Coordinates of C-alpha atoms in Angstrom, one line a residue:
M200 CA -130.3 38.8 -79.9
K201 CA -133.1 39.3 -82.4
L202 CA -131.6 41.0 -85.4
K203 CA -132.8 42.5 -88.6
L204 CA -130.9 41.6 -91.8
F205 CA -130.7 43.9 -94.8
L206 CA -130.2 43.7 -98.5
I207 CA -127.0 45.1 -100.0
T208 CA -126.6 44.7 -103.7
G209 CA -123.8 42.2 -104.5
I210 CA -123.1 41.4 -100.8
A211 CA -123.4 37.7 -101.4
G212 CA -120.9 37.6 -104.3
L213 CA -117.6 35.9 -103.8
L214 CA -115.0 38.2 -102.4
T215 CA -111.9 36.1 -102.3
L216 CA -111.9 34.1 -105.5
S217 CA -112.5 34.7 -109.2
S218 CA -115.9 35.7 -110.6
C219 CA -116.6 32.3 -112.0
S220 CA -117.3 30.9 -108.5
K221 CA -119.1 31.8 -105.4
F222 CA -118.9 30.8 -101.7
L223 CA -122.5 31.9 -101.3
E224 CA -125.6 32.0 -103.6
E225 CA -126.5 35.5 -104.5
K226 CA -129.8 36.2 -102.8
S227 CA -131.6 38.8 -100.7
Q228 CA -131.1 38.6 -97.0
S229 CA -134.2 40.7 -96.2
E230 CA -136.6 43.0 -97.9
V231 CA -135.2 46.1 -96.2
I232 CA -132.5 48.3 -97.7
P233 CA -130.2 50.0 -95.1
K234 CA -130.3 53.8 -95.2
T235 CA -129.3 55.0 -91.8
A236 CA -126.1 54.6 -89.8
I237 CA -128.2 52.6 -87.3
D238 CA -129.4 50.3 -90.1
F239 CA -125.7 49.7 -91.1
R240 CA -124.8 49.0 -87.5
E241 CA -127.4 46.3 -87.3
L242 CA -126.4 45.0 -90.7
L243 CA -122.8 44.6 -89.3
I244 CA -124.1 42.5 -86.5
G245 CA -125.9 40.2 -89.0
S246 CA -123.3 40.0 -91.7
G247 CA -120.0 41.1 -90.2
Y248 CA -119.9 40.0 -86.6
M249 CA -119.5 36.3 -85.8
D250 CA -122.5 34.3 -84.8
N251 CA -122.5 31.5 -82.2
S252 CA -120.3 29.2 -84.4
E253 CA -116.5 29.2 -84.6
P254 CA -114.8 28.3 -87.9
M255 CA -111.5 27.5 -86.3
N256 CA -112.7 25.4 -83.3
F257 CA -110.6 22.5 -84.7
L258 CA -107.6 24.1 -83.0
Y259 CA -108.9 22.6 -79.8
F260 CA -107.5 19.2 -81.0
M261 CA -104.1 20.5 -82.1
D262 CA -102.3 22.1 -79.1
D263 CA -100.7 20.6 -76.0
D264 CA -103.6 21.3 -73.7
V265 CA -105.6 18.3 -74.9
D266 CA -105.3 14.6 -74.5
F267 CA -107.0 11.4 -75.7
F268 CA -109.5 10.2 -73.0
L269 CA -108.3 6.6 -72.5
E270 CA -109.3 6.8 -68.9
Y271 CA -113.0 7.3 -69.7
D272 CA -115.0 5.3 -67.0
N273 CA -111.8 3.2 -66.6
D274 CA -112.9 1.4 -69.8
P275 CA -111.0 2.4 -73.0
S276 CA -113.7 0.7 -75.1
N277 CA -115.8 3.8 -74.4
V278 CA -113.4 5.8 -76.5
V279 CA -111.0 3.7 -78.5
G280 CA -112.2 3.1 -82.1
T281 CA -115.4 5.1 -81.5
Y282 CA -116.9 7.4 -84.2
E283 CA -116.0 10.5 -82.2
A284 CA -112.4 9.4 -81.7
Q285 CA -112.0 8.7 -85.4
L286 CA -113.8 11.8 -86.5
N287 CA -111.3 14.2 -85.1
Y288 CA -108.2 12.0 -85.4
L289 CA -106.7 13.9 -88.4
W290 CA -106.6 17.2 -86.5
Y291 CA -105.4 15.6 -83.3
T292 CA -102.5 13.9 -85.1
W293 CA -101.7 16.8 -87.5
Q294 CA -102.3 14.8 -90.7
P295 CA -101.7 16.6 -94.1
K296 CA -105.3 15.8 -95.3
L297 CA -107.0 17.5 -92.3
A298 CA -108.3 20.4 -94.4
D299 CA -110.1 18.1 -96.9
R300 CA -111.5 15.2 -94.9
N301 CA -112.3 14.1 -91.4
G302 CA -111.0 11.0 -89.6
V303 CA -113.8 8.7 -90.9
G304 CA -113.0 9.5 -94.5
E305 CA -115.8 12.0 -95.2
L306 CA -115.0 15.0 -97.5
I307 CA -115.5 18.1 -95.5
A308 CA -114.5 20.8 -97.9
E309 CA -116.0 20.0 -101.3
D310 CA -118.1 23.1 -100.9
P311 CA -115.6 25.9 -100.3
S312 CA -118.1 27.8 -98.2
A313 CA -117.9 25.2 -95.5
T314 CA -114.3 25.9 -94.8
A315 CA -112.9 28.1 -92.1
Y316 CA -111.1 30.0 -94.7
A317 CA -114.3 30.9 -96.6
Q318 CA -116.3 31.6 -93.5
Y319 CA -113.9 34.3 -92.3
Y320 CA -113.9 35.9 -95.8
T321 CA -117.7 35.9 -95.8
R322 CA -117.6 37.9 -92.6
I323 CA -114.9 40.2 -94.1
M324 CA -117.3 40.6 -97.1
G325 CA -119.9 41.9 -94.7
C326 CA -117.5 44.4 -93.1
N327 CA -116.3 45.6 -96.6
A328 CA -119.9 46.2 -97.7
V329 CA -120.6 48.3 -94.6
L330 CA -117.3 50.3 -95.0
E331 CA -118.2 51.1 -98.6
N332 CA -121.6 52.5 -97.8
I333 CA -121.6 53.9 -94.3
D334 CA -120.4 57.4 -95.3
K335 CA -123.4 57.7 -97.6
S336 CA -125.9 56.8 -94.9
I337 CA -128.2 59.1 -92.9
G338 CA -127.0 59.9 -89.5
T339 CA -124.6 62.0 -87.4
Q340 CA -120.9 61.8 -87.9
Q341 CA -120.5 60.2 -84.5
E342 CA -122.9 57.4 -85.5
K343 CA -121.1 56.8 -88.8
D344 CA -117.7 56.8 -87.0
R345 CA -118.8 54.2 -84.6
V346 CA -120.1 51.9 -87.3
K347 CA -116.9 52.4 -89.4
G348 CA -114.7 51.8 -86.4
E349 CA -116.5 48.6 -85.5
A350 CA -116.3 47.3 -89.1
L351 CA -112.6 48.0 -89.3
A352 CA -111.8 46.4 -86.0
V353 CA -113.8 43.2 -86.7
R354 CA -112.3 42.9 -90.2
A355 CA -108.8 43.2 -88.6
M356 CA -109.5 40.4 -86.2
Y357 CA -110.5 38.1 -89.0
Y358 CA -107.4 38.8 -91.0
F359 CA -105.3 38.3 -87.8
R360 CA -106.9 34.9 -87.4
L361 CA -106.4 34.0 -91.1
A362 CA -102.7 35.0 -90.9
N363 CA -102.2 32.8 -87.9
L364 CA -103.9 29.8 -89.5
Y365 CA -102.4 30.0 -93.0
G366 CA -99.3 32.1 -92.7
E367 CA -96.0 31.6 -90.9
P368 CA -95.5 33.3 -87.5
Y369 CA -94.7 37.0 -87.9
N370 CA -91.7 36.7 -85.7
H371 CA -90.4 33.8 -87.8
N372 CA -90.8 34.8 -91.4
P373 CA -92.8 37.9 -92.1
Q374 CA -92.1 37.9 -95.8
S375 CA -93.5 34.5 -96.4
L376 CA -96.8 34.1 -98.2
C377 CA -100.0 34.3 -96.2
V378 CA -103.6 35.0 -97.5
P379 CA -105.1 37.3 -100.1
L380 CA -106.2 40.8 -99.0
K381 CA -109.6 41.7 -100.3
L382 CA -110.8 45.1 -99.2
T383 CA -113.8 45.7 -101.4
S384 CA -117.1 44.0 -101.8
G385 CA -116.9 43.8 -105.6
I386 CA -116.4 40.5 -107.5
V387 CA -113.0 40.2 -109.1
A388 CA -112.4 38.5 -112.5
T389 CA -108.8 37.4 -111.9
P390 CA -107.2 35.2 -109.2
L391 CA -106.2 36.9 -106.0
E392 CA -102.6 36.5 -105.1
Q393 CA -101.4 35.9 -101.6
A394 CA -100.1 38.8 -99.6
T395 CA -97.2 38.3 -97.3
V396 CA -97.5 37.9 -93.5
A397 CA -96.1 41.4 -93.1
D398 CA -98.7 42.8 -95.5
V399 CA -101.5 41.2 -93.6
Y400 CA -100.2 42.4 -90.2
E401 CA -99.8 45.9 -91.7
L402 CA -103.4 46.0 -92.6
V403 CA -104.5 44.6 -89.3
V404 CA -102.6 47.3 -87.4
H405 CA -103.8 50.0 -89.8
D406 CA -107.5 48.9 -89.4
L407 CA -107.3 48.7 -85.6
Q408 CA -105.5 52.1 -85.3
E409 CA -108.0 53.8 -87.5
A410 CA -110.8 52.1 -85.6
S411 CA -109.5 53.4 -82.3
S412 CA -109.0 56.9 -83.7
L413 CA -112.6 56.9 -84.8
M414 CA -114.1 55.4 -81.7
D415 CA -111.9 56.7 -78.8
P416 CA -113.6 60.2 -78.8
L417 CA -117.0 58.5 -78.5
P418 CA -118.7 57.3 -75.3
I419 CA -117.7 53.7 -74.4
M420 CA -120.6 51.3 -74.7
R421 CA -120.5 48.0 -72.9
K422 CA -122.6 44.8 -72.9
D423 CA -124.2 45.4 -76.3
Y424 CA -122.4 42.7 -78.3
H425 CA -120.5 45.3 -80.4
I426 CA -116.8 45.7 -80.1
N427 CA -115.9 48.7 -78.1
Q428 CA -112.8 50.9 -77.5
P429 CA -111.1 48.8 -74.7
A430 CA -111.6 45.6 -76.8
I431 CA -109.9 47.3 -79.8
H432 CA -106.9 48.2 -77.6
I433 CA -106.8 44.7 -76.3
L434 CA -106.5 43.4 -79.9
L435 CA -103.9 46.0 -80.7
S436 CA -101.9 45.0 -77.7
R437 CA -102.1 41.4 -78.8
V438 CA -101.1 42.1 -82.3
F439 CA -98.1 44.2 -81.3
L440 CA -97.1 41.4 -78.9
Y441 CA -97.1 38.9 -81.8
M442 CA -95.0 41.4 -83.8
E443 CA -92.6 41.8 -80.8
K444 CA -93.2 45.5 -80.7
W445 CA -93.0 45.5 -77.0
K446 CA -93.4 49.3 -76.2
E447 CA -96.5 49.5 -78.5
S448 CA -98.0 46.5 -76.8
V449 CA -97.6 48.0 -73.4
A450 CA -99.0 51.4 -74.5
E451 CA -102.1 49.7 -75.9
A452 CA -102.6 47.6 -72.8
N453 CA -102.4 50.7 -70.7
K454 CA -105.2 52.3 -72.7
V455 CA -107.5 49.4 -71.7
F456 CA -107.3 50.4 -68.1
E457 CA -107.4 54.1 -68.8
Q458 CA -110.7 53.4 -70.4
G459 CA -112.1 51.6 -67.4
G460 CA -110.8 48.1 -67.8
K461 CA -111.1 46.1 -64.5
L462 CA -109.7 43.0 -62.9
V463 CA -112.3 41.0 -60.9
D464 CA -111.6 39.0 -57.8
M465 CA -112.6 35.5 -58.8
T466 CA -111.7 33.8 -55.5
S467 CA -115.2 34.3 -54.1
L468 CA -116.7 32.1 -56.9
D469 CA -117.6 28.5 -56.3
E470 CA -118.2 25.5 -58.5
H471 CA -121.9 26.4 -58.8
S472 CA -121.2 29.9 -60.1
G473 CA -121.5 28.8 -63.7
T474 CA -119.5 30.1 -66.6
W475 CA -117.6 33.4 -66.1
L476 CA -117.2 34.2 -69.8
T477 CA -120.3 36.4 -70.0
Y478 CA -121.1 40.0 -69.6
N479 CA -121.8 39.3 -66.0
N480 CA -118.0 39.4 -65.6
P481 CA -116.9 43.1 -65.5
E482 CA -113.6 42.1 -67.1
V483 CA -115.4 41.2 -70.4
E484 CA -115.3 44.1 -72.9
W485 CA -116.7 42.1 -75.8
L486 CA -118.7 38.9 -76.1
F487 CA -118.8 37.2 -79.5
G488 CA -118.6 34.0 -81.5
G489 CA -119.2 30.4 -80.7
N490 CA -117.8 27.7 -78.5
T491 CA -114.1 26.9 -79.1
Q492 CA -114.2 23.5 -77.5
P493 CA -116.2 21.2 -79.9
N494 CA -115.7 17.9 -78.1
Q495 CA -114.6 16.7 -74.8
S496 CA -116.1 13.2 -74.5
T497 CA -113.1 11.7 -76.3
Y498 CA -110.5 14.5 -76.2
V499 CA -110.1 16.1 -72.8
P500 CA -107.8 18.5 -70.9
A501 CA -104.3 17.1 -70.6
V502 CA -103.4 15.9 -67.1
K503 CA -99.9 17.4 -67.3
F504 CA -101.5 20.8 -68.0
L505 CA -104.1 20.5 -65.3
S506 CA -101.3 19.7 -62.8
T507 CA -100.0 23.2 -63.2
F508 CA -103.1 24.8 -61.5
D509 CA -103.1 25.6 -57.9
R510 CA -106.2 23.8 -56.5
K511 CA -107.2 27.1 -54.9
D512 CA -107.2 28.7 -58.3
A513 CA -110.8 29.8 -59.1
R514 CA -110.1 29.2 -62.8
F515 CA -109.7 25.6 -61.9
S516 CA -112.5 25.2 -59.4
V517 CA -115.0 27.0 -61.6
G518 CA -113.5 26.3 -65.0
F519 CA -113.3 22.5 -64.7
S520 CA -115.7 19.9 -63.6
L521 CA -114.4 16.6 -62.1
Q522 CA -116.0 13.4 -63.6
N523 CA -116.5 10.2 -61.7
T524 CA -113.3 8.8 -63.5
G525 CA -111.2 11.4 -61.6
V526 CA -110.6 13.3 -64.9
S527 CA -111.4 17.0 -65.1
L528 CA -113.3 18.4 -68.1
A529 CA -113.3 22.0 -69.0
S530 CA -116.6 23.8 -68.1
K531 CA -115.6 27.4 -68.5
L532 CA -117.2 27.9 -71.9
P533 CA -120.9 28.7 -72.5
T534 CA -122.7 26.1 -74.5
G535 CA -125.7 25.8 -76.8
L536 CA -126.7 29.0 -78.6
D537 CA -124.9 31.3 -76.2
L538 CA -122.0 33.5 -77.5
A539 CA -118.9 32.0 -75.9
Q540 CA -115.7 34.0 -76.7
T541 CA -114.5 37.2 -75.0
L542 CA -112.0 40.0 -75.1
R543 CA -111.3 40.8 -71.5
S544 CA -109.0 43.1 -69.5
S545 CA -107.0 40.2 -68.1
E546 CA -105.5 39.8 -71.5
A547 CA -104.3 43.4 -71.5
L548 CA -102.6 42.8 -68.2
L549 CA -100.8 39.6 -69.4
N550 CA -99.9 41.2 -72.7
R551 CA -98.3 44.1 -70.8
A552 CA -96.6 41.8 -68.4
E553 CA -95.0 39.7 -71.2
A554 CA -94.0 42.8 -73.1
S555 CA -92.5 44.4 -70.0
V556 CA -90.3 41.4 -69.4
Q557 CA -89.0 41.7 -72.9
L558 CA -88.3 45.4 -72.2
D559 CA -86.4 44.4 -69.0
D560 CA -89.0 46.1 -66.9
L561 CA -89.2 43.2 -64.6
G562 CA -90.8 45.2 -61.8
T563 CA -93.9 46.1 -63.8
A564 CA -94.2 42.5 -65.2
L565 CA -93.9 41.0 -61.7
K566 CA -96.5 43.4 -60.3
D567 CA -98.9 42.6 -63.1
L568 CA -98.4 38.8 -62.6
N569 CA -98.9 39.0 -58.8
D570 CA -102.0 41.4 -59.2
L571 CA -103.6 38.8 -61.5
R572 CA -102.8 35.8 -59.3
R573 CA -104.2 37.5 -56.2
K574 CA -107.5 37.9 -58.1
R575 CA -107.5 34.2 -59.1
I576 CA -105.9 32.2 -56.3
E577 CA -107.4 32.2 -52.8
G578 CA -104.8 33.0 -50.2
Y579 CA -102.1 33.8 -52.8
V580 CA -98.9 35.3 -51.5
D581 CA -96.9 37.5 -53.9
E582 CA -94.0 35.8 -55.5
V583 CA -90.6 37.3 -56.1
I584 CA -89.0 36.4 -59.4
S585 CA -85.8 38.2 -60.3
D586 CA -84.6 36.0 -63.2
K587 CA -85.8 37.3 -66.6
A588 CA -86.2 33.9 -68.3
A589 CA -88.1 32.5 -65.2
L590 CA -90.4 35.5 -65.1
L591 CA -91.2 35.3 -68.8
Q592 CA -92.1 31.6 -68.4
A593 CA -94.2 32.4 -65.4
V594 CA -96.2 35.0 -67.3
R595 CA -96.7 32.7 -70.3
D596 CA -97.8 29.9 -68.0
E597 CA -100.3 32.3 -66.5
R598 CA -101.6 33.2 -69.9
R599 CA -102.0 29.5 -70.7
K600 CA -104.2 29.0 -67.6
E601 CA -106.2 32.2 -68.1
F602 CA -107.1 31.5 -71.8
C603 CA -107.0 27.7 -72.1
Y604 CA -109.5 26.3 -74.7
E605 CA -110.2 29.7 -76.1
C606 CA -108.2 29.4 -79.3
F607 CA -105.2 31.1 -77.8
R608 CA -102.7 28.3 -77.2
W609 CA -102.1 27.2 -80.8
F610 CA -101.3 30.8 -81.9
D611 CA -99.1 31.3 -78.8
L612 CA -97.1 28.1 -79.5
R613 CA -96.4 29.4 -83.0
R614 CA -94.9 32.7 -81.8
Y615 CA -93.0 30.8 -79.0
G616 CA -90.9 29.1 -81.7
M617 CA -93.2 26.3 -82.7
P618 CA -92.0 23.8 -80.1
E619 CA -92.3 20.0 -80.4
I620 CA -95.4 18.5 -78.8
S621 CA -96.9 15.0 -78.9
H622 CA -100.3 13.4 -78.6
R623 CA -101.1 9.8 -77.6
Y624 CA -103.7 7.8 -79.6
Q625 CA -104.9 4.3 -79.7
H626 CA -106.6 3.2 -83.0
D627 CA -108.3 0.0 -81.9
L628 CA -108.6 -2.0 -78.7
G629 CA -105.7 -4.4 -78.3
E630 CA -103.3 -2.2 -80.4
S631 CA -100.5 -0.2 -78.9
V632 CA -101.0 3.3 -77.7
L633 CA -99.0 5.4 -80.2
Q634 CA -97.3 8.8 -79.8
Y635 CA -97.7 11.3 -82.7
K636 CA -95.2 14.1 -82.8
L637 CA -95.4 17.6 -84.1
K638 CA -91.7 18.4 -84.5
E639 CA -90.1 21.7 -83.5
G640 CA -90.7 24.1 -86.4
D641 CA -93.0 21.5 -88.1
P642 CA -94.6 22.7 -91.4
M643 CA -98.1 21.9 -89.9
Y644 CA -97.8 25.0 -87.7
V645 CA -99.0 26.6 -90.9
L646 CA -102.2 24.9 -91.9
P647 CA -102.8 23.6 -95.5
F648 CA -105.5 25.3 -97.6
P649 CA -108.5 23.1 -98.5
T650 CA -108.1 21.7 -102.0
S651 CA -111.4 23.2 -103.1
V652 CA -110.3 26.6 -102.2
I653 CA -107.1 26.3 -104.2
L654 CA -109.1 25.0 -107.2
R655 CA -111.3 28.1 -107.1
N656 CA -108.5 30.5 -106.7
A657 CA -105.4 29.8 -108.8
G658 CA -103.6 32.6 -106.9
L659 CA -103.2 30.4 -103.9
K660 CA -100.1 28.2 -103.4
Q661 CA -100.5 25.1 -101.2
S662 CA -98.6 25.2 -97.9
V663 CA -95.8 22.7 -97.3
S664 CA -98.0 21.1 -94.7
G665 CA -100.5 20.1 -97.3
Q666 CA -97.8 18.2 -99.3
M667 CA -96.4 16.1 -96.5
P668 CA -96.7 12.3 -96.2
D669 CA -99.2 10.9 -93.7
R670 CA -97.9 11.3 -90.1
V671 CA -97.1 8.0 -88.5
G672 CA -97.4 7.2 -84.8
Q673 CA -94.6 5.4 -82.9

């Protein structure tokens, strides 16, 4: 997309820290000042929407869907001790210094603007600036409502991600400290205190509900890289699922299909079909952001996870490529400059299925599960599952397959009770292969703030994970 960027006075000022510091230098982004609602909609694309990068792609290394590629070309020397292996070692082994340096000892957060924390707040800044000025723009009320709805929805998504990076799971401790809430574009002179997890979720729900009330009466627009009404309801369904508000999650998922959400039969796809996470897939309601899988030459899909796929599952045959070593590498995500993340209707179906199990509506949940599998697995025969616990696990397993390597799994593990997981790693050739463990309920399920961010905002308190001793492999 070729976009215009516009000047808004003060848009480059620091939003999340005190006035004595900035994440960005204050400067004009263009020579044009936005005046119309259409101008502000384009401004939102440039300063509020995500570009083709992903601040939290490090989550790829942290969950249980990834493994160290010791089998590379049947020669561990291709991986063990290499720069790429060491570079991402701290994330992969959940070390307490992972927010400040990489595995080869380089400082990665001396400039706060380089952190995931700051990058999300920079986008929030863009949303706030648009929200403050859209009502004064030139245009119809419908045009203004669409821009305002988009800005609210996108801001909500960023706060949802921040809450699940730096706050405890909502269903574990909603009153624990999370991240600051900054809802204006002005620079503040005092430190910003952390809101609670419950406060952040309250804002997320409020923003998404207001966005849907503004946009639902409007025509649904698809394939234009702007968030639309079904995508907003997918997000709301997800947020309510995390909050364990099961009825609300089901209601929002239903709206996705009422607004034209589709399930596509993927069984006709073959290995030459290319990625299916694009607007060519009718399930995709919104395409945004960058690749969430930053490396798979040294860290690859875990064999145990891959074994859960039926080999007639299109998500496996199209989503993974088999290397000459016999190891499958994920190929589902677009690469290069392409936008890579999606909100798609299959999530609404799986959100509804999981919530329905929790509501003891096993019939609806089983129907949704079978409906999805028929669209994914060639020759699938409907399964009958009458046990609630077994059905819940089956739905969650299906979610894992559907959204692997899309920054879903780490957040899901948190709300599943923060289970113990382990990663194998070999530091140097000739040394033992070690197991690093993330214990059940481990403090690292809440990520530490980068030190530079805390130094710039005295209102932040470091997480327990950032105060732990180095994690040792066994």
